[in-house]
Each structure stands twice: as structure tokens, then as C-alpha cells.
Amino acid sequence: MANEMSGITTHEALLVRLRAAVVSLGKNHCSAEQVDDMVDEVADALAAVRLDRERLQRQVESLRQQVIDAAGDRVRDAVLTMAEDAMRDAHRRAMNESLMMADLQRARAQRQRALLALEASDARPNLDNPKEDR
């Protein structure tokens, strides 16, 4: 892992060590047991890299799920807010329509009373000026 900081990946470092072991064996600089030990070290390091990769994959999946959940929460909150706004608007419109209907009914009633008053005044004789009555 320290090699990763120097720009060499763990895989590259492991390959370099394995090649060195093979070259040393080929030149008889080390025994078969020493090469086996090097290969075991490389295999252990590869296993550690695999475990790290799997751990990182689980972390990435967990983070991805958290992002999805957070986005889902935001979407749900946005939808709820939009629904609440729509309900308030619908209620406001219904109240306005209700008020307009009440105003319309009052206007109709006033009109009806005015028509009745007009009919009543037309039906009564004009006592001040009897000639206009005809």
C-alpha cells in the first residue's frame, strides 16, 4: 500500500517481487524454499489486496445505497411539499369559489328583491301625481 503513494500500485509491486524471485531462482541465487516463501508473500499480499478490494466494493455499495436513500428522501420530501402546496392551492381555490358562489347568491337575492320592489312600486298607484299612474 505504501508503494501506491510512490506511484506504483500494489499489483505492480507484487509482480516485480514475483519476477525477482523467478530470476533469482533461475540464477541459483536463492533456494526453492526462498522462492516458495517469496511466492507465499506475494500470494498473501494478493489475498490482502482482494480483501481490501472487496471491502472497498462493500463500502462503495453502502455509500451508493446511502446516496440513493438520501436522494429518495429528498424526492419524497419534494413530492410531499408539492402535494401540500397543491392541496393548499386547491383549498384556496375552493374557498375563493365558495366565496364567489356566496357573492353570486347574494347578488341574485338582491336582484330578486330589487325586481320584486320594482314590481311592487309599479303596481301601486302614484298618489302624488295620479295622471302619471296611467
Coordinates of N, CA and C in Angstrom, one line a residue:
M1 N 0.8 -1.2 0.0 CA 0.0 0.0 0.0 C 0.9 1.3 0.0
A2 N 2.0 1.2 0.7 CA 2.9 2.3 0.7 C 3.5 2.6 -0.7
N3 N 3.6 1.5 -1.5 CA 4.1 1.7 -2.9 C 3.1 2.5 -3.7
E4 N 1.8 2.5 -3.3 CA 0.8 3.2 -4.1 C 1.1 4.7 -4.0
M5 N 1.6 5.1 -2.8 CA 1.9 6.5 -2.6 C 3.1 7.0 -3.5
S6 N 4.0 6.1 -3.8 CA 5.1 6.4 -4.7 C 4.7 6.3 -6.2
G7 N 3.5 6.0 -6.5 CA 3.1 5.9 -7.9 C 3.0 4.5 -8.4
I8 N 3.5 3.5 -7.6 CA 3.5 2.1 -8.0 C 2.3 1.4 -7.3
T9 N 1.5 0.8 -8.1 CA 0.3 0.1 -7.5 C 0.8 -1.2 -6.8
T10 N 0.0 -1.6 -5.9 CA 0.3 -2.9 -5.2 C 0.5 -4.0 -6.1
H11 N -0.4 -4.1 -7.1 CA -0.2 -5.2 -8.1 C 1.1 -5.1 -8.8
E12 N 1.5 -3.9 -9.2 CA 2.8 -3.8 -9.9 C 3.9 -4.2 -9.0
A13 N 3.9 -3.8 -7.7 CA 4.9 -4.2 -6.8 C 5.0 -5.7 -6.6
L14 N 3.8 -6.3 -6.5 CA 3.8 -7.7 -6.3 C 4.4 -8.5 -7.5
L15 N 4.1 -7.9 -8.7 CA 4.6 -8.6 -9.9 C 6.2 -8.4 -10.0
V16 N 6.7 -7.2 -9.6 CA 8.1 -7.0 -9.5 C 8.8 -8.0 -8.6
R17 N 8.2 -8.2 -7.4 CA 8.7 -9.2 -6.4 C 8.7 -10.6 -7.0
L18 N 7.6 -10.9 -7.6 CA 7.5 -12.3 -8.2 C 8.5 -12.5 -9.3
R19 N 8.7 -11.5 -10.2 CA 9.7 -11.6 -11.2 C 11.1 -11.8 -10.6
A20 N 11.4 -11.0 -9.6 CA 12.7 -11.1 -8.9 C 12.9 -12.4 -8.4
A21 N 11.9 -13.0 -7.8 CA 12.0 -14.4 -7.2 C 12.3 -15.4 -8.3
V22 N 11.6 -15.3 -9.5 CA 11.8 -16.2 -10.6 C 13.2 -16.0 -11.1
V23 N 13.7 -14.8 -11.3 CA 15.0 -14.5 -11.8 C 16.1 -15.1 -10.8
S24 N 15.9 -14.8 -9.5 CA 16.8 -15.3 -8.5 C 16.9 -16.8 -8.6
L25 N 15.8 -17.5 -8.7 CA 15.7 -18.9 -8.8 C 16.5 -19.4 -10.1
G26 N 16.2 -18.7 -11.2 CA 16.9 -19.1 -12.4 C 18.4 -18.9 -12.4
K27 N 18.9 -18.0 -11.6 CA 20.3 -17.7 -11.5 C 20.9 -18.5 -10.3
N28 N 20.1 -19.3 -9.6 CA 20.6 -20.0 -8.5 C 21.1 -19.1 -7.3
H29 N 20.5 -17.9 -7.2 CA 20.9 -17.0 -6.1 C 20.1 -17.4 -4.9
C30 N 19.0 -18.1 -5.0 CA 18.3 -18.4 -3.8 C 17.7 -19.8 -4.0
S31 N 17.3 -20.4 -2.9 CA 16.9 -21.8 -2.9 C 15.4 -21.8 -3.3
A32 N 14.9 -23.0 -3.6 CA 13.5 -23.2 -3.9 C 12.6 -22.8 -2.7
E33 N 13.1 -23.1 -1.5 CA 12.3 -22.7 -0.3 C 12.2 -21.2 -0.2
Q34 N 13.3 -20.4 -0.6 CA 13.2 -19.0 -0.5 C 12.2 -18.5 -1.6
V35 N 12.3 -19.1 -2.7 CA 11.3 -18.7 -3.8 C 9.9 -19.0 -3.3
D36 N 9.7 -20.2 -2.7 CA 8.4 -20.5 -2.2 C 7.9 -19.5 -1.2
D37 N 8.8 -19.1 -0.3 CA 8.5 -18.0 0.7 C 8.1 -16.7 0.0
M38 N 8.8 -16.3 -1.1 CA 8.5 -15.1 -1.8 C 7.1 -15.2 -2.5
V39 N 6.9 -16.4 -3.1 CA 5.6 -16.6 -3.7 C 4.5 -16.6 -2.7
D40 N 4.7 -17.2 -1.5 CA 3.7 -17.1 -0.4 C 3.5 -15.7 0.0
E41 N 4.5 -14.9 0.1 CA 4.4 -13.5 0.5 C 3.5 -12.8 -0.6
V42 N 3.9 -13.0 -1.8 CA 3.1 -12.4 -2.9 C 1.7 -12.9 -2.9
A43 N 1.4 -14.2 -2.7 CA 0.1 -14.7 -2.6 C -0.7 -14.1 -1.4
D44 N 0.0 -13.9 -0.3 CA -0.6 -13.3 0.9 C -1.0 -11.8 0.6
A45 N 0.0 -11.2 -0.1 CA -0.3 -9.8 -0.4 C -1.5 -9.6 -1.4
L46 N -1.5 -10.6 -2.4 CA -2.6 -10.6 -3.3 C -4.0 -10.8 -2.6
A47 N -3.9 -11.8 -1.6 CA -5.2 -12.0 -0.9 C -5.6 -10.8 -0.1
A48 N -4.6 -10.1 0.5 CA -4.9 -8.8 1.2 C -5.5 -7.8 0.3
V49 N -4.9 -7.7 -0.9 CA -5.4 -6.8 -1.9 C -6.9 -7.1 -2.3
R50 N -7.1 -8.4 -2.5 CA -8.5 -8.9 -2.8 C -9.5 -8.5 -1.7
L51 N -9.0 -8.7 -0.4 CA -9.9 -8.4 0.7 C -10.1 -6.9 0.8
D52 N -9.1 -6.1 0.5 CA -9.2 -4.7 0.5 C -10.2 -4.2 -0.6
R53 N -10.0 -4.9 -1.8 CA -10.9 -4.5 -2.9 C -12.4 -4.9 -2.6
E54 N -12.6 -6.1 -2.0 CA -13.9 -6.5 -1.6 C -14.5 -5.5 -0.5
R55 N -13.7 -5.1 0.4 CA -14.1 -4.2 1.5 C -14.5 -2.9 0.9
L56 N -13.6 -2.4 0.0 CA -13.9 -1.1 -0.7 C -15.2 -1.2 -1.6
Q57 N -15.4 -2.4 -2.2 CA -16.6 -2.6 -3.0 C -17.8 -2.5 -2.1
R58 N -17.7 -3.1 -0.9 CA -18.8 -3.1 0.0 C -19.1 -1.6 0.5
Q59 N -18.0 -0.9 0.7 CA -18.1 0.5 1.2 C -18.7 1.3 0.1
V60 N -18.3 1.1 -1.2 CA -18.9 1.8 -2.3 C -20.3 1.5 -2.5
E61 N -20.7 0.2 -2.3 CA -22.1 -0.1 -2.4 C -22.9 0.5 -1.3
S62 N -22.4 0.5 -0.1 CA -23.0 1.1 1.0 C -23.2 2.6 0.8
L63 N -22.2 3.3 0.3 CA -22.3 4.7 0.0 C -23.3 5.0 -1.1
R64 N -23.3 4.1 -2.1 CA -24.2 4.2 -3.2 C -25.6 4.1 -2.7
Q65 N -25.9 3.2 -1.8 CA -27.2 3.0 -1.3 C -27.6 4.2 -0.4
Q66 N -26.6 4.7 0.3 CA -26.9 5.9 1.1 C -27.3 7.1 0.3
V67 N -26.6 7.2 -0.9 CA -26.9 8.3 -1.8 C -28.3 8.1 -2.4
I68 N -28.6 6.9 -2.7 CA -29.9 6.6 -3.3 C -31.0 6.9 -2.2
D69 N -30.7 6.4 -1.0 CA -31.7 6.7 0.1 C -31.9 8.2 0.3
A70 N -30.7 8.9 0.4 CA -30.8 10.3 0.6 C -31.6 11.0 -0.6
A71 N -31.3 10.6 -1.8 CA -32.0 11.2 -2.9 C -33.4 10.8 -2.9
G72 N -33.7 9.5 -2.5 CA -35.1 9.1 -2.3 C -35.8 10.0 -1.3
D73 N -35.1 10.2 -0.2 CA -35.7 11.1 0.9 C -36.0 12.5 0.3
R74 N -35.0 13.0 -0.4 CA -35.2 14.3 -1.0 C -36.4 14.4 -2.0
V75 N -36.4 13.3 -2.8 CA -37.5 13.3 -3.8 C -38.9 13.1 -3.0
R76 N -38.9 12.3 -2.0 CA -40.1 12.1 -1.2 C -40.5 13.4 -0.6
D77 N -39.5 14.1 0.0 CA -39.8 15.4 0.7 C -40.3 16.4 -0.4
A78 N -39.7 16.4 -1.5 CA -40.1 17.3 -2.6 C -41.5 17.0 -3.0
V79 N -41.8 15.7 -3.2 CA -43.2 15.3 -3.6 C -44.2 15.7 -2.6
L80 N -43.9 15.4 -1.3 CA -44.8 15.8 -0.2 C -45.0 17.3 -0.2
T81 N -43.9 18.1 -0.4 CA -44.1 19.5 -0.4 C -44.9 20.0 -1.5
M82 N -44.7 19.4 -2.7 CA -45.5 19.8 -3.9 C -47.0 19.4 -3.6
A83 N -47.2 18.2 -3.0 CA -48.6 17.8 -2.7 C -49.3 18.7 -1.7
E84 N -48.5 19.1 -0.7 CA -49.1 20.0 0.3 C -49.4 21.4 -0.4
D85 N -48.5 21.9 -1.2 CA -48.7 23.1 -1.9 C -49.9 23.0 -2.8
A86 N -50.1 21.9 -3.5 CA -51.2 21.7 -4.4 C -52.5 21.7 -3.6
M87 N -52.5 21.0 -2.4 CA -53.7 20.9 -1.5 C -54.0 22.3 -1.0
R88 N -53.0 23.1 -0.6 CA -53.3 24.5 -0.2 C -53.9 25.3 -1.3
D89 N -53.3 25.2 -2.5 CA -53.9 25.9 -3.6 C -55.3 25.5 -3.9
A90 N -55.5 24.2 -3.9 CA -56.9 23.7 -4.2 C -57.9 24.2 -3.1
H91 N -57.4 24.2 -1.9 CA -58.3 24.7 -0.8 C -58.6 26.2 -1.0
R92 N -57.5 26.9 -1.3 CA -57.7 28.3 -1.5 C -58.6 28.6 -2.7
R93 N -58.5 27.8 -3.8 CA -59.4 28.0 -4.9 C -60.8 27.6 -4.5
A94 N -61.0 26.5 -3.8 CA -62.3 26.1 -3.3 C -62.9 27.2 -2.4
M95 N -62.1 27.8 -1.6 CA -62.6 28.8 -0.7 C -63.0 30.0 -1.5
N96 N -62.2 30.4 -2.5 CA -62.5 31.5 -3.4 C -63.8 31.2 -4.2
E97 N -63.9 30.0 -4.7 CA -65.1 29.6 -5.4 C -66.3 29.7 -4.5
S98 N -66.1 29.2 -3.3 CA -67.2 29.2 -2.3 C -67.6 30.7 -2.0
L99 N -66.6 31.5 -1.8 CA -66.9 32.9 -1.6 C -67.6 33.6 -2.8
M100 N -67.1 33.2 -4.0 CA -67.7 33.8 -5.2 C -69.1 33.3 -5.4
M101 N -69.4 32.0 -5.1 CA -70.8 31.5 -5.1 C -71.7 32.2 -4.1
A102 N -71.1 32.4 -2.9 CA -71.9 33.1 -1.9 C -72.2 34.5 -2.4
D103 N -71.2 35.2 -3.0 CA -71.4 36.6 -3.5 C -72.5 36.5 -4.7
L104 N -72.4 35.5 -5.5 CA -73.3 35.4 -6.6 C -74.7 35.2 -6.1
Q105 N -74.9 34.3 -5.1 CA -76.2 34.1 -4.5 C -76.7 35.3 -3.8
R106 N -75.9 36.1 -3.2 CA -76.3 37.4 -2.6 C -76.7 38.3 -3.7
A107 N -76.0 38.4 -4.7 CA -76.3 39.3 -5.8 C -77.6 38.9 -6.5
R108 N -77.8 37.6 -6.6 CA -79.1 37.1 -7.2 C -80.3 37.5 -6.3
A109 N -80.0 37.3 -5.0 CA -81.1 37.6 -4.0 C -81.4 39.1 -4.0
Q110 N -80.3 39.9 -4.1 CA -80.5 41.4 -4.2 C -81.3 41.8 -5.4
R111 N -80.9 41.1 -6.5 CA -81.6 41.4 -7.8 C -83.0 41.0 -7.7
Q112 N -83.3 39.8 -7.1 CA -84.7 39.4 -7.0 C -85.5 40.3 -6.1
R113 N -84.9 40.8 -5.0 CA -85.6 41.8 -4.1 C -85.8 43.1 -4.9
A114 N -84.8 43.5 -5.7 CA -85.0 44.7 -6.4 C -86.1 44.6 -7.5
L115 N -86.1 43.4 -8.1 CA -87.2 43.2 -9.1 C -88.6 43.2 -8.4
L116 N -88.6 42.5 -7.3 CA -89.9 42.5 -6.5 C -90.3 43.9 -6.1
A117 N -89.3 44.6 -5.6 CA -89.6 46.0 -5.2 C -90.0 46.9 -6.4
L118 N -89.4 46.6 -7.5 CA -89.8 47.4 -8.7 C -91.2 47.0 -9.2
E119 N -91.5 45.7 -9.1 CA -92.9 45.3 -9.5 C -93.9 45.8 -8.5
A120 N -93.5 45.8 -7.2 CA -94.5 46.4 -6.2 C -94.7 47.9 -6.4
S121 N -93.6 48.6 -6.7 CA -93.7 50.0 -6.9 C -94.5 50.3 -8.2
D122 N -94.4 49.5 -9.2 CA -95.2 49.7 -10.4 C -96.7 49.3 -10.2
A123 N -97.0 48.4 -9.3 CA -98.3 48.0 -9.1 C -99.1 49.0 -8.2
R124 N -98.4 49.8 -7.4 CA -99.0 50.8 -6.5 C -99.4 52.0 -7.3
P125 N -100.5 52.6 -7.0 CA -100.8 53.8 -7.7 C -100.0 55.0 -7.2
N126 N -99.7 55.9 -8.1 CA -98.9 57.0 -7.7 C -99.9 58.1 -7.1
L127 N -99.9 58.3 -5.8 CA -100.8 59.2 -5.2 C -100.4 60.6 -5.3
D128 N -99.1 60.9 -5.5 CA -98.7 62.3 -5.6 C -99.1 62.9 -7.0
N129 N -99.1 62.1 -8.0 CA -99.4 62.5 -9.3 C -100.3 61.5 -10.0
P130 N -101.6 61.5 -9.8 CA -102.4 60.5 -10.3 C -102.4 60.4 -11.9
K131 N -102.1 61.4 -12.6 CA -102.0 61.3 -14.0 C -100.9 60.4 -14.5
E132 N -99.8 60.4 -13.8 CA -98.6 59.6 -14.2 C -98.9 58.1 -14.0
D133 N -99.9 57.8 -13.2 CA -100.2 56.4 -12.9 C -100.7 55.6 -14.2
R134 N -101.3 56.4 -15.1 CA -101.9 55.7 -16.2 C -101.0 55.6 -17.3

